[in-house]
Amino acid sequence: RTRVDGNVANSVVTVFGNGHINGSVGGNVVTIFGNLRLGPKAIVQGQTVSLFGSYERNPSAVVQGGTVRLMSGIFHFTDALQGWGEHCLLFGRLLAPRLDVLWAWGVALGLLAIYLLVAALFRDGLRHCVRTLEEHPGPSILTALAMVLLTPILMLVLMVALTVTVVGIIFVPLLWIGLLCAGIFGRV
């Protein structure tokens, strides 16, 4: 979170946090994935930029440059995303033992439930995958790496080929669903 009540000679940039300006800023004010609020004593000599957050400007605030708002107010989950960025992403972890990232725990537990369900439904296929990985670890890992690198290219080529043949347009969503299912099965 960034709060300016005095004078700043340069720009002010806030990422995954809220910006509150009630003083003089010599450059631009940029807030990404956070809310930007200009108080009554705010004087910004550059532009104000709000990306993926709300923008609130007091009528007596002075902005000498322009105002840029991109996707402002569309995402109402920026507070939750800020908490995740502040307590998880900056520490290099996906989850943290905090209440403000409870939604991330819900996503993780939901995915775990899906993985357990797939493992229970496709027990024989899972055993075969594990046996293949145990018997041939090198080729299995190289194949997985090649698929990670080649899948975006192959998907693009297949989507273009299916879209060019107008009849194939109906198969593009099925292609994405199949890739999603294969990815879920591969992670189990």
XYZ file of C-alpha atoms in Angstrom:
188
model
C 0.000 0.000 0.000
C 1.266 3.440 -0.895
C 0.298 6.649 0.856
C 1.651 10.067 -0.103
C 0.836 12.987 2.168
C 3.906 15.118 1.431
C 5.998 15.870 -1.645
C 7.472 13.260 -4.013
C 9.895 14.441 -6.708
C 9.466 11.447 -9.044
C 6.741 9.004 -9.989
C 4.757 6.796 -7.609
C 4.072 3.191 -8.645
C 2.005 0.690 -6.665
C 1.592 -2.959 -7.706
C -0.859 -5.252 -5.880
C -1.747 -2.504 -3.459
C -3.862 0.610 -3.013
C -2.510 4.060 -3.739
C -3.688 7.095 -1.772
C -2.280 10.436 -2.913
C -2.913 13.563 -0.865
C 0.219 15.529 -1.666
C 2.408 16.640 -4.557
C 3.870 14.116 -7.025
C 6.416 15.332 -9.595
C 5.817 12.483 -12.065
C 3.175 9.914 -12.869
C 1.016 7.972 -10.421
C 0.500 4.345 -11.470
C -1.531 1.712 -9.645
C -1.727 -1.854 -10.991
C -4.168 -4.348 -9.448
C -5.133 -1.860 -6.787
C -7.377 1.101 -6.115
C -6.152 4.648 -6.735
C -7.557 7.490 -4.656
C -6.639 11.164 -5.060
C -7.378 13.282 -2.010
C -8.285 16.999 -1.888
C -4.635 18.150 -1.658
C -3.357 15.904 -4.479
C -1.275 17.574 -7.188
C 0.041 15.228 -9.881
C 2.315 16.807 -12.481
C 2.217 13.739 -14.747
C -0.495 11.258 -15.609
C -2.575 9.103 -13.325
C -2.875 5.464 -14.437
C -5.169 2.891 -12.864
C -4.928 -0.654 -14.231
C -7.359 -3.328 -13.013
C -8.636 -1.351 -10.045
C -10.978 1.468 -9.100
C -10.168 5.157 -9.526
C -11.498 7.842 -7.186
C -10.612 11.504 -7.620
C -11.553 14.320 -5.299
C -12.944 17.325 -7.247
C -10.231 19.590 -5.842
C -7.384 17.240 -6.855
C -5.170 18.545 -9.683
C -3.879 16.264 -12.443
C -1.778 18.140 -14.987
C -1.340 15.145 -17.322
C -4.070 12.844 -18.519
C -5.921 10.100 -16.738
C -5.721 6.526 -18.005
C -8.082 3.890 -16.664
C -7.822 0.383 -18.075
C -10.265 -2.267 -16.894
C -10.998 0.011 -13.982
C -13.787 -1.261 -11.770
C -14.302 -4.436 -13.784
C -12.434 -6.686 -11.387
C -14.076 -6.659 -7.980
C -11.650 -9.208 -6.567
C -8.618 -6.909 -6.517
C -8.549 -6.844 -2.701
C -8.368 -10.647 -2.586
C -5.748 -10.653 -5.324
C -3.747 -8.021 -3.445
C -3.728 -10.185 -0.332
C -2.556 -13.180 -2.348
C 0.153 -11.143 -4.083
C 1.325 -9.629 -0.806
C 1.344 -12.760 1.361
C 1.892 -15.555 -1.160
C 3.416 -14.381 -4.448
C 6.072 -12.152 -2.869
C 7.172 -15.043 -0.637
C 7.247 -17.508 -3.548
C 4.426 -19.723 -2.338
C 0.922 -20.490 -3.568
C -0.801 -20.617 -0.177
C -0.405 -18.816 3.133
C -2.007 -19.466 6.530
C -4.096 -16.274 6.460
C -7.801 -15.547 6.216
C -7.454 -12.987 3.417
C -6.260 -15.733 1.034
C -8.989 -18.185 1.984
C -10.196 -18.213 -1.616
C -6.825 -19.662 -2.725
C -7.242 -22.469 -0.193
C -10.696 -23.133 -1.665
C -9.261 -23.355 -5.188
C -6.475 -25.690 -4.004
C -8.893 -27.956 -2.119
C -11.290 -27.989 -5.080
C -8.494 -29.066 -7.436
C -7.386 -31.703 -4.931
C -10.941 -33.079 -4.868
C -11.013 -33.214 -8.685
C -7.624 -34.987 -8.763
C -8.758 -37.541 -6.168
C -11.961 -38.157 -8.120
C -10.040 -38.700 -11.369
C -7.589 -41.021 -9.561
C -10.490 -43.051 -8.174
C -12.314 -43.253 -11.514
C -9.283 -44.089 -13.669
C -7.279 -46.257 -11.272
C -5.898 -48.626 -13.964
C -4.806 -45.798 -16.259
C -3.085 -44.082 -13.360
C -1.241 -47.293 -12.418
C -0.088 -47.684 -16.013
C 1.242 -44.101 -16.054
C 3.104 -44.644 -12.778
C 4.571 -47.932 -14.016
C 5.749 -46.282 -17.250
C 7.352 -43.445 -15.314
C 9.108 -45.898 -12.985
C 10.376 -48.182 -15.788
C 11.380 -45.453 -18.259
C 11.959 -42.184 -16.334
C 14.248 -40.495 -18.890
C 12.071 -40.840 -21.992
C 8.942 -40.051 -19.959
C 10.378 -36.772 -18.658
C 11.721 -35.813 -22.118
C 8.314 -36.546 -23.667
C 6.580 -34.434 -21.017
C 9.026 -31.557 -21.615
C 8.524 -31.799 -25.391
C 4.753 -31.731 -24.956
C 4.922 -28.666 -22.709
C 6.963 -26.849 -25.355
C 5.073 -28.105 -28.417
C 1.462 -28.002 -27.182
C 0.937 -24.245 -27.760
C 2.319 -24.506 -31.296
C 0.266 -27.598 -32.104
C -2.883 -26.033 -30.646
C -2.389 -22.919 -32.783
C -1.859 -24.953 -35.953
C -4.887 -27.157 -35.234
C -7.100 -24.175 -34.403
C -6.135 -22.398 -37.635
C -6.650 -25.580 -39.670
C -10.030 -26.239 -38.081
C -11.154 -22.639 -38.440
C -10.172 -22.444 -42.129
C -12.462 -25.366 -42.854
C -15.652 -23.734 -41.637
C -17.062 -27.114 -40.628
C -14.131 -27.558 -38.200
C -15.065 -24.491 -36.129
C -17.352 -26.682 -34.033
C -14.361 -28.842 -33.038
C -12.243 -25.965 -31.619
C -14.024 -25.939 -28.219
C -13.825 -29.739 -28.142
C -10.086 -29.465 -28.726
C -9.721 -27.165 -25.706
C -11.890 -29.440 -23.553
C -9.765 -32.414 -24.567
C -6.573 -30.534 -23.690
C -8.050 -29.593 -20.310
C -9.005 -33.205 -19.581
C -5.574 -34.464 -20.647
C -3.925 -31.846 -18.430
C -6.021 -32.848 -15.420
C -5.299 -36.534 -15.996
C -1.588 -35.771 -16.415
C -1.453 -33.912 -13.111
C -3.137 -36.711 -11.179
